[in-house]
Amino acid sequence: MVTITDVARHAGVAPSTVSYVLSGKRAISSTTRQRVLSSIRVLGYHPHAGARSLASNRSNVIALVLPLRSGMHLPVLMQFAIAVVTTARQYDHDVLLVTADEGPDGLRRVAASAMVDAIVLMDVELHDTRVPMLRELDRPSVLIGFPAEPDGLTCVDLDFFQAGAACVEHLASLGHRHVALLGAPPAVYERGTGFAQRTRAGFLDTADRLGLSGIAIACEEETDQVAASVHALLTRQPEVTGLVVHNEAAVGSIMAALAAHGRRVPDDISVVAICPDETAERTEPALSSVLIPAEEVGAQSVSLLMRKLEGELVPDASLLAPRLTVRASTAALPAGHAG
């Protein structure tokens, strides 16, 4: 059986350092901590969880607060959740998934139970009622998303404002002058969900800055409602030749609706999406897209949380720059086209 002394020898540290990494009783440098964790994984060391929790007065469990609300696309949310869970295991922590939409009362209940050491909060709204409670709790926390006033909080996310901007800039570079955004379902905007609001703002601000005609429309996810949204858009703005889609669940239905209206992609209309790569790649034609980096964001949220548990100072804001991949769905506007 591998012992703590074996781990210490393999990592080149004292046994007490291994104990501090496991218990969190003393701040250990990130480099040393990673070396010890690597040795633990290589050697297959399994400390007794009950004894470790009693010694450290910690549960080695973090809460992932992910309320299941209308307009949320579960497959993408699960990518974030899986990244949180797998990264937490690298730090020898388990994850308690909290899906009830209980607002501040739910956070208070989770913290008061002593079941968790720290909290990751998702689906953050601009004026999120849970934020004041987070500031009061004695548990470290990280938000995946940004409220309107993030001061004093630790937040990480894709820079959705710049993601919306990057899509418009790409279409403008191809000569498109009339662009539209088919965004999240109306309920998402009505809640003031941060990522949707910021994407729309980035889209509209950039279209205005570049002198383009731009319109943003909320879009439901059901096929018939998507078809109605596309019909309304093309009826009101038939000159649109550049389309940004920020609604993963509606991508397939949007492409079908465009085809039903005789709009060929990219010959008649260019389409760029903000979505996971697998969504973009399985669409026909493959979509130019800005990646939603769920794995990277989820992993970074846990890394920040672990550092806070160790008493380290961490940056308040971590915004990931958007990465746009050009595929077959966008093309230069044909010469002489008015769009």
mmCIF file of C-alpha atoms in Angstrom:
data_model
loop_
_atom_site.group_PDB
_atom_site.id
_atom_site.type_symbol
_atom_site.label_atom_id
_atom_site.label_comp_id
_atom_site.label_asym_id
_atom_site.label_seq_id
_atom_site.Cartn_x
_atom_site.Cartn_y
_atom_site.Cartn_z
ATOM 1 C CA MET A 1 0.000 0.000 0.000
ATOM 2 C CA VAL A 2 1.317 3.436 -0.960
ATOM 3 C CA THR A 3 1.939 5.660 2.051
ATOM 4 C CA ILE A 4 2.193 9.408 2.510
ATOM 5 C CA THR A 5 5.960 8.949 2.908
ATOM 6 C CA ASP A 6 6.111 7.328 -0.540
ATOM 7 C CA VAL A 7 4.296 10.311 -2.024
ATOM 8 C CA ALA A 8 6.637 12.759 -0.278
ATOM 9 C CA ARG A 9 9.718 10.922 -1.532
ATOM 10 C CA HIS A 10 8.365 10.808 -5.104
ATOM 11 C CA ALA A 11 7.502 14.528 -5.051
ATOM 12 C CA GLY A 12 10.744 15.539 -3.346
ATOM 13 C CA VAL A 13 9.015 17.173 -0.370
ATOM 14 C CA ALA A 14 8.545 16.499 3.323
ATOM 15 C CA PRO A 15 5.649 14.246 4.433
ATOM 16 C CA SER A 16 4.204 17.244 6.275
ATOM 17 C CA THR A 17 3.962 19.122 2.956
ATOM 18 C CA VAL A 18 1.887 16.290 1.499
ATOM 19 C CA SER A 19 -0.366 16.469 4.563
ATOM 20 C CA TYR A 20 -0.802 20.227 4.134
ATOM 21 C CA VAL A 21 -1.716 19.774 0.461
ATOM 22 C CA LEU A 22 -4.344 17.205 1.435
ATOM 23 C CA SER A 23 -5.742 19.053 4.435
ATOM 24 C CA GLY A 24 -5.530 22.624 3.223
ATOM 25 C CA LYS A 25 -4.374 23.723 6.665
ATOM 26 C CA ARG A 26 -1.469 25.726 5.294
ATOM 27 C CA ALA A 27 -0.910 27.631 2.040
ATOM 28 C CA ILE A 28 1.383 25.725 -0.330
ATOM 29 C CA SER A 29 2.814 27.183 -3.511
ATOM 30 C CA SER A 30 0.955 26.239 -6.669
ATOM 31 C CA THR A 31 4.078 24.579 -8.139
ATOM 32 C CA THR A 32 4.633 22.383 -5.078
ATOM 33 C CA ARG A 33 0.954 21.546 -4.815
ATOM 34 C CA GLN A 34 0.810 20.407 -8.442
ATOM 35 C CA ARG A 35 3.956 18.312 -7.972
ATOM 36 C CA VAL A 36 2.423 16.589 -4.931
ATOM 37 C CA LEU A 37 -0.911 16.025 -6.709
ATOM 38 C CA SER A 38 0.949 14.588 -9.692
ATOM 39 C CA SER A 39 2.810 12.145 -7.428
ATOM 40 C CA ILE A 40 -0.466 11.157 -5.777
ATOM 41 C CA ARG A 41 -1.964 10.341 -9.173
ATOM 42 C CA VAL A 42 1.134 8.504 -10.440
ATOM 43 C CA LEU A 43 1.470 6.372 -7.311
ATOM 44 C CA GLY A 44 -2.252 5.823 -6.866
ATOM 45 C CA TYR A 45 -2.264 7.093 -3.282
ATOM 46 C CA HIS A 46 -5.732 7.162 -1.671
ATOM 47 C CA PRO A 47 -5.860 8.926 1.677
ATOM 48 C CA HIS A 48 -8.692 7.948 3.994
ATOM 49 C CA ALA A 49 -11.388 10.489 3.164
ATOM 50 C CA GLY A 50 -13.111 10.389 6.545
ATOM 51 C CA ALA A 51 -9.904 10.865 8.484
ATOM 52 C CA ARG A 52 -8.802 13.648 6.167
ATOM 53 C CA SER A 53 -12.102 15.502 6.535
ATOM 54 C CA LEU A 54 -12.029 15.247 10.313
ATOM 55 C CA ALA A 55 -8.454 16.468 10.444
ATOM 56 C CA SER A 56 -9.042 19.414 8.154
ATOM 57 C CA ASN A 57 -12.605 20.265 9.163
ATOM 58 C CA ARG A 58 -13.397 20.207 5.456
ATOM 59 C CA SER A 59 -15.779 18.035 3.470
ATOM 60 C CA ASN A 60 -13.721 18.008 0.253
ATOM 61 C CA VAL A 61 -16.961 18.718 -1.612
ATOM 62 C CA ILE A 62 -17.805 21.773 -3.696
ATOM 63 C CA ALA A 63 -21.295 22.806 -4.748
ATOM 64 C CA LEU A 64 -22.118 23.491 -8.385
ATOM 65 C CA VAL A 65 -25.238 25.654 -8.282
ATOM 66 C CA LEU A 66 -26.866 25.254 -11.690
ATOM 67 C CA PRO A 67 -30.588 26.051 -11.542
ATOM 68 C CA LEU A 68 -32.487 24.418 -14.385
ATOM 69 C CA ARG A 69 -34.535 27.220 -15.926
ATOM 70 C CA SER A 70 -36.519 27.729 -19.110
ATOM 71 C CA GLY A 71 -34.503 28.545 -22.221
ATOM 72 C CA MET A 72 -31.369 26.731 -21.062
ATOM 73 C CA HIS A 73 -29.711 24.236 -23.409
ATOM 74 C CA LEU A 74 -28.914 21.208 -21.284
ATOM 75 C CA PRO A 75 -26.210 19.574 -23.477
ATOM 76 C CA VAL A 76 -24.020 22.698 -23.296
ATOM 77 C CA LEU A 77 -24.660 23.110 -19.568
ATOM 78 C CA MET A 78 -23.567 19.527 -19.022
ATOM 79 C CA GLN A 79 -20.264 20.271 -20.760
ATOM 80 C CA PHE A 80 -19.601 22.907 -18.096
ATOM 81 C CA ALA A 81 -20.731 20.549 -15.326
ATOM 82 C CA ILE A 82 -18.535 17.676 -16.554
ATOM 83 C CA ALA A 83 -15.528 20.002 -16.695
ATOM 84 C CA VAL A 84 -16.186 21.109 -13.104
ATOM 85 C CA VAL A 85 -16.561 17.521 -11.883
ATOM 86 C CA THR A 86 -13.481 16.125 -13.649
ATOM 87 C CA THR A 87 -11.286 19.030 -12.569
ATOM 88 C CA ALA A 88 -12.516 18.775 -8.974
ATOM 89 C CA ARG A 89 -11.486 15.119 -8.938
ATOM 90 C CA GLN A 90 -7.957 16.141 -9.882
ATOM 91 C CA TYR A 91 -7.960 18.064 -6.591
ATOM 92 C CA ASP A 92 -9.497 15.111 -4.720
ATOM 93 C CA HIS A 93 -12.852 16.884 -4.360
ATOM 94 C CA ASP A 94 -16.360 15.726 -5.161
ATOM 95 C CA VAL A 95 -19.161 17.904 -6.535
ATOM 96 C CA LEU A 96 -22.671 18.397 -5.201
ATOM 97 C CA LEU A 97 -24.949 19.447 -8.084
ATOM 98 C CA VAL A 98 -27.696 21.838 -6.964
ATOM 99 C CA THR A 99 -30.352 22.286 -9.668
ATOM 100 C CA ALA A 100 -33.248 23.808 -7.702
ATOM 101 C CA ASP A 101 -33.963 27.442 -8.588
ATOM 102 C CA GLU A 102 -34.156 28.723 -5.002
ATOM 103 C CA GLY A 103 -32.201 31.964 -5.347
ATOM 104 C CA PRO A 104 -30.498 33.335 -2.200
ATOM 105 C CA ASP A 105 -32.375 30.884 0.060
ATOM 106 C CA GLY A 106 -30.846 27.953 -1.789
ATOM 107 C CA LEU A 107 -27.319 29.312 -1.342
ATOM 108 C CA ARG A 108 -27.985 29.915 2.341
ATOM 109 C CA ARG A 109 -29.270 26.365 2.764
ATOM 110 C CA VAL A 110 -26.274 24.811 1.024
ATOM 111 C CA ALA A 111 -23.784 26.853 3.037
ATOM 112 C CA ALA A 112 -25.523 26.240 6.364
ATOM 113 C CA SER A 113 -25.513 22.471 5.885
ATOM 114 C CA ALA A 114 -21.701 22.269 6.168
ATOM 115 C CA MET A 115 -21.879 19.797 3.276
ATOM 116 C CA VAL A 116 -19.608 21.834 1.009
ATOM 117 C CA ASP A 117 -16.385 23.796 1.311
ATOM 118 C CA ALA A 118 -16.965 26.176 -1.587
ATOM 119 C CA ILE A 119 -19.423 27.108 -4.339
ATOM 120 C CA VAL A 120 -19.385 27.460 -8.143
ATOM 121 C CA LEU A 121 -22.366 29.478 -9.377
ATOM 122 C CA MET A 122 -23.735 29.275 -12.931
ATOM 123 C CA ASP A 123 -26.406 30.992 -15.051
ATOM 124 C CA VAL A 124 -25.466 34.374 -13.642
ATOM 125 C CA GLU A 125 -27.842 37.278 -14.284
ATOM 126 C CA LEU A 126 -26.805 40.919 -14.593
ATOM 127 C CA HIS A 127 -28.762 41.757 -11.457
ATOM 128 C CA ASP A 128 -28.559 38.349 -9.817
ATOM 129 C CA THR A 129 -30.353 38.168 -6.454
ATOM 130 C CA ARG A 130 -27.885 35.507 -5.312
ATOM 131 C CA VAL A 131 -24.883 37.841 -5.474
ATOM 132 C CA PRO A 132 -25.497 39.728 -2.180
ATOM 133 C CA MET A 133 -25.777 36.377 -0.396
ATOM 134 C CA LEU A 134 -22.499 35.197 -1.938
ATOM 135 C CA ARG A 135 -20.774 38.246 -0.486
ATOM 136 C CA GLU A 136 -22.053 37.341 2.992
ATOM 137 C CA LEU A 137 -21.200 33.643 3.009
ATOM 138 C CA ASP A 138 -18.076 32.355 4.712
ATOM 139 C CA ARG A 139 -17.539 29.922 1.828
ATOM 140 C CA PRO A 140 -15.241 30.772 -1.109
ATOM 141 C CA SER A 141 -17.078 31.075 -4.402
ATOM 142 C CA VAL A 142 -16.481 31.464 -8.128
ATOM 143 C CA LEU A 143 -19.065 32.593 -10.670
ATOM 144 C CA ILE A 144 -19.201 31.243 -14.215
ATOM 145 C CA GLY A 145 -20.561 34.454 -15.651
ATOM 146 C CA PHE A 146 -20.491 38.123 -14.721
ATOM 147 C CA PRO A 147 -23.130 40.181 -12.911
ATOM 148 C CA ALA A 148 -23.427 43.888 -13.685
ATOM 149 C CA GLU A 149 -21.384 44.732 -10.569
ATOM 150 C CA PRO A 150 -18.700 42.052 -10.154
ATOM 151 C CA ASP A 151 -16.504 43.981 -7.688
ATOM 152 C CA GLY A 152 -15.257 41.742 -4.902
ATOM 153 C CA LEU A 153 -16.334 38.566 -6.698
ATOM 154 C CA THR A 154 -14.316 35.972 -8.605
ATOM 155 C CA CYS A 155 -15.789 35.539 -12.087
ATOM 156 C CA VAL A 156 -14.709 33.585 -15.163
ATOM 157 C CA ASP A 157 -16.369 33.289 -18.560
ATOM 158 C CA LEU A 158 -16.014 33.713 -22.291
ATOM 159 C CA ASP A 159 -15.994 37.393 -23.231
ATOM 160 C CA PHE A 160 -19.435 37.254 -24.828
ATOM 161 C CA PHE A 161 -19.436 40.954 -25.753
ATOM 162 C CA GLN A 162 -16.321 40.384 -27.835
ATOM 163 C CA ALA A 163 -17.771 37.121 -29.165
ATOM 164 C CA GLY A 164 -20.735 39.025 -30.595
ATOM 165 C CA ALA A 165 -18.365 41.662 -31.917
ATOM 166 C CA ALA A 166 -16.092 39.060 -33.570
ATOM 167 C CA CYS A 167 -19.032 37.557 -35.477
ATOM 168 C CA VAL A 168 -20.058 40.953 -36.868
ATOM 169 C CA GLU A 169 -16.472 41.856 -37.756
ATOM 170 C CA HIS A 170 -16.098 38.563 -39.642
ATOM 171 C CA LEU A 171 -19.258 39.181 -41.672
ATOM 172 C CA ALA A 172 -18.255 42.804 -42.332
ATOM 173 C CA SER A 173 -14.851 41.676 -43.585
ATOM 174 C CA LEU A 174 -16.673 39.586 -46.208
ATOM 175 C CA GLY A 175 -18.634 42.603 -47.421
ATOM 176 C CA HIS A 176 -21.954 42.003 -45.669
ATOM 177 C CA ARG A 177 -23.744 45.248 -44.778
ATOM 178 C CA HIS A 178 -27.077 43.918 -43.473
ATOM 179 C CA VAL A 179 -26.718 41.533 -40.543
ATOM 180 C CA ALA A 180 -29.013 39.954 -37.976
ATOM 181 C CA LEU A 181 -28.689 38.086 -34.676
ATOM 182 C CA LEU A 182 -30.998 35.200 -33.807
ATOM 183 C CA GLY A 183 -30.338 34.942 -30.111
ATOM 184 C CA ALA A 184 -31.409 33.058 -27.019
ATOM 185 C CA PRO A 185 -35.068 32.386 -26.141
ATOM 186 C CA PRO A 186 -37.023 35.400 -24.812
ATOM 187 C CA ALA A 187 -37.061 34.002 -21.254
ATOM 188 C CA VAL A 188 -33.269 34.179 -21.130
ATOM 189 C CA TYR A 189 -33.286 37.902 -21.976
ATOM 190 C CA GLU A 190 -36.189 38.569 -19.629
ATOM 191 C CA ARG A 191 -34.164 37.135 -16.730
ATOM 192 C CA GLY A 192 -31.295 39.424 -17.660
ATOM 193 C CA THR A 193 -28.911 36.509 -18.132
ATOM 194 C CA GLY A 194 -25.460 37.985 -18.550
ATOM 195 C CA PHE A 195 -24.046 35.998 -21.464
ATOM 196 C CA ALA A 196 -27.070 36.606 -23.695
ATOM 197 C CA GLN A 197 -27.276 40.306 -22.900
ATOM 198 C CA ARG A 198 -23.577 40.824 -23.530
ATOM 199 C CA THR A 199 -23.610 38.945 -26.828
ATOM 200 C CA ARG A 200 -26.471 41.081 -28.079
ATOM 201 C CA ALA A 201 -24.738 44.255 -26.917
ATOM 202 C CA GLY A 202 -21.507 43.245 -28.671
ATOM 203 C CA PHE A 203 -23.409 42.462 -31.859
ATOM 204 C CA LEU A 204 -25.393 45.715 -31.948
ATOM 205 C CA ASP A 205 -22.538 47.985 -30.828
ATOM 206 C CA THR A 206 -20.168 46.568 -33.430
ATOM 207 C CA ALA A 207 -22.720 46.737 -36.222
ATOM 208 C CA ASP A 208 -23.277 50.403 -35.356
ATOM 209 C CA ARG A 209 -19.535 51.087 -35.120
ATOM 210 C CA LEU A 210 -18.924 49.568 -38.551
ATOM 211 C CA GLY A 211 -21.889 51.320 -40.140
ATOM 212 C CA LEU A 212 -23.872 48.133 -40.741
ATOM 213 C CA SER A 213 -27.607 47.637 -40.533
ATOM 214 C CA GLY A 214 -28.108 45.256 -37.597
ATOM 215 C CA ILE A 215 -31.159 43.710 -35.945
ATOM 216 C CA ALA A 216 -31.279 41.365 -32.936
ATOM 217 C CA ILE A 217 -34.197 38.979 -32.385
ATOM 218 C CA ALA A 218 -34.848 36.544 -29.532
ATOM 219 C CA CYS A 219 -35.482 33.041 -30.854
ATOM 220 C CA GLU A 220 -37.292 30.127 -29.255
ATOM 221 C CA GLU A 221 -35.941 26.578 -29.595
ATOM 222 C CA GLU A 222 -38.938 24.623 -30.931
ATOM 223 C CA THR A 223 -38.896 23.955 -34.675
ATOM 224 C CA ASP A 224 -42.163 25.708 -35.519
ATOM 225 C CA GLN A 225 -41.273 28.762 -33.473
ATOM 226 C CA VAL A 226 -37.814 28.929 -35.029
ATOM 227 C CA ALA A 227 -39.401 28.794 -38.467
ATOM 228 C CA ALA A 228 -41.704 31.649 -37.484
ATOM 229 C CA SER A 229 -38.740 33.730 -36.262
ATOM 230 C CA VAL A 230 -36.792 33.160 -39.498
ATOM 231 C CA HIS A 231 -39.886 33.990 -41.551
ATOM 232 C CA ALA A 232 -40.440 37.205 -39.578
ATOM 233 C CA LEU A 233 -36.790 38.197 -39.973
ATOM 234 C CA LEU A 234 -36.661 37.630 -43.736
ATOM 235 C CA THR A 235 -40.022 39.329 -44.237
ATOM 236 C CA ARG A 236 -38.996 42.417 -42.267
ATOM 237 C CA GLN A 237 -35.371 42.480 -43.427
ATOM 238 C CA PRO A 238 -35.154 40.659 -46.791
ATOM 239 C CA GLU A 239 -31.822 42.359 -47.497
ATOM 240 C CA VAL A 240 -30.063 40.478 -44.659
ATOM 241 C CA THR A 241 -27.103 38.469 -45.991
ATOM 242 C CA GLY A 242 -25.196 37.867 -42.738
ATOM 243 C CA LEU A 243 -26.687 35.942 -39.816
ATOM 244 C CA VAL A 244 -25.273 35.373 -36.325
ATOM 245 C CA VAL A 245 -26.839 32.529 -34.312
ATOM 246 C CA HIS A 246 -26.502 32.405 -30.528
ATOM 247 C CA ASN A 247 -28.920 29.588 -29.752
ATOM 248 C CA GLU A 248 -27.356 26.130 -29.923
ATOM 249 C CA ALA A 249 -30.665 24.252 -29.675
ATOM 250 C CA ALA A 250 -32.095 26.139 -32.662
ATOM 251 C CA VAL A 251 -29.162 25.799 -35.087
ATOM 252 C CA GLY A 252 -30.559 22.869 -37.074
ATOM 253 C CA SER A 253 -34.033 24.389 -37.300
ATOM 254 C CA ILE A 254 -32.624 27.740 -38.415
ATOM 255 C CA MET A 255 -30.670 26.118 -41.234
ATOM 256 C CA ALA A 256 -33.777 24.193 -42.322
ATOM 257 C CA ALA A 257 -35.897 27.356 -42.232
ATOM 258 C CA LEU A 258 -33.375 29.243 -44.373
ATOM 259 C CA ALA A 259 -33.462 26.436 -46.932
ATOM 260 C CA ALA A 260 -37.277 26.498 -46.903
ATOM 261 C CA HIS A 261 -37.102 30.190 -47.800
ATOM 262 C CA GLY A 262 -34.741 29.440 -50.685
ATOM 263 C CA ARG A 263 -31.737 30.981 -48.926
ATOM 264 C CA ARG A 264 -28.621 28.953 -49.708
ATOM 265 C CA VAL A 265 -25.768 28.970 -47.187
ATOM 266 C CA PRO A 266 -23.337 30.590 -47.912
ATOM 267 C CA ASP A 267 -24.305 31.584 -51.476
ATOM 268 C CA ASP A 268 -27.271 33.738 -50.437
ATOM 269 C CA ILE A 269 -26.674 34.188 -46.723
ATOM 270 C CA SER A 270 -23.626 33.649 -44.523
ATOM 271 C CA VAL A 271 -24.150 32.129 -41.086
ATOM 272 C CA VAL A 272 -21.795 32.293 -38.095
ATOM 273 C CA ALA A 273 -22.664 30.793 -34.722
ATOM 274 C CA ILE A 274 -21.560 31.020 -31.104
ATOM 275 C CA CYS A 275 -21.638 27.379 -30.062
ATOM 276 C CA PRO A 276 -19.555 24.295 -29.220
ATOM 277 C CA ASP A 277 -17.325 23.038 -32.032
ATOM 278 C CA GLU A 278 -19.238 19.755 -32.315
ATOM 279 C CA THR A 279 -22.446 21.667 -33.049
ATOM 280 C CA ALA A 280 -20.718 23.724 -35.731
ATOM 281 C CA GLU A 281 -18.966 20.754 -37.323
ATOM 282 C CA ARG A 282 -22.009 18.472 -37.606
ATOM 283 C CA THR A 283 -24.119 21.124 -39.344
ATOM 284 C CA GLU A 284 -24.362 21.096 -43.142
ATOM 285 C CA PRO A 285 -22.550 23.133 -44.284
ATOM 286 C CA ALA A 286 -20.146 23.287 -41.344
ATOM 287 C CA LEU A 287 -20.619 26.553 -39.486
ATOM 288 C CA SER A 288 -18.061 29.274 -38.983
ATOM 289 C CA SER A 289 -18.239 29.726 -35.236
ATOM 290 C CA VAL A 290 -16.963 31.207 -32.019
ATOM 291 C CA LEU A 291 -16.283 28.359 -29.615
ATOM 292 C CA ILE A 292 -18.067 28.230 -26.258
ATOM 293 C CA PRO A 293 -15.075 26.966 -24.229
ATOM 294 C CA ALA A 294 -17.058 25.022 -21.637
ATOM 295 C CA GLU A 295 -14.192 22.714 -20.671
ATOM 296 C CA GLU A 296 -11.729 25.566 -20.228
ATOM 297 C CA VAL A 297 -14.155 27.751 -18.263
ATOM 298 C CA GLY A 298 -15.251 24.883 -16.009
ATOM 299 C CA ALA A 299 -11.686 23.825 -15.292
ATOM 300 C CA GLN A 300 -10.578 27.373 -14.583
ATOM 301 C CA SER A 301 -13.470 27.949 -12.182
ATOM 302 C CA VAL A 302 -12.395 24.974 -10.073
ATOM 303 C CA SER A 303 -8.722 25.944 -10.210
ATOM 304 C CA LEU A 304 -9.594 29.423 -8.944
ATOM 305 C CA LEU A 305 -11.778 27.933 -6.222
ATOM 306 C CA MET A 306 -9.029 25.598 -5.007
ATOM 307 C CA ARG A 307 -6.600 28.510 -4.814
ATOM 308 C CA LYS A 308 -9.102 30.490 -2.765
ATOM 309 C CA LEU A 309 -9.537 27.532 -0.421
ATOM 310 C CA GLU A 310 -5.777 27.609 0.125
ATOM 311 C CA GLY A 311 -5.886 31.300 0.989
ATOM 312 C CA GLU A 312 -4.257 32.481 -2.231
ATOM 313 C CA LEU A 313 -5.143 35.745 -3.921
ATOM 314 C CA VAL A 314 -6.797 35.239 -7.302
ATOM 315 C CA PRO A 315 -7.841 37.670 -10.050
ATOM 316 C CA ASP A 316 -11.362 39.051 -9.736
ATOM 317 C CA ALA A 317 -12.114 38.739 -13.444
ATOM 318 C CA SER A 318 -10.997 36.108 -15.949
ATOM 319 C CA LEU A 319 -12.401 36.811 -19.411
ATOM 320 C CA LEU A 320 -11.487 34.332 -22.136
ATOM 321 C CA ALA A 321 -10.918 35.900 -25.545
ATOM 322 C CA PRO A 322 -13.221 34.546 -28.284
ATOM 323 C CA ARG A 323 -11.733 32.238 -30.915
ATOM 324 C CA LEU A 324 -13.487 32.288 -34.288
ATOM 325 C CA THR A 325 -12.990 29.369 -36.668
ATOM 326 C CA VAL A 326 -13.916 29.964 -40.300
ATOM 327 C CA ARG A 327 -15.719 27.056 -41.972
ATOM 328 C CA ALA A 328 -17.973 26.580 -44.987
ATOM 329 C CA SER A 329 -21.000 28.634 -43.897
ATOM 330 C CA THR A 330 -19.546 32.104 -44.525
ATOM 331 C CA ALA A 331 -18.365 33.591 -47.803
ATOM 332 C CA ALA A 332 -17.715 36.923 -49.461
ATOM 333 C CA LEU A 333 -20.781 38.787 -50.647
ATOM 334 C CA PRO A 334 -21.149 38.236 -54.402
ATOM 335 C CA ALA A 335 -20.176 41.232 -56.531
ATOM 336 C CA GLY A 336 -23.099 43.531 -57.238
ATOM 337 C CA HIS A 337 -25.191 42.162 -54.339
ATOM 338 C CA ALA A 338 -26.906 44.875 -52.284
ATOM 339 C CA GLY A 339 -26.425 43.112 -48.944
#
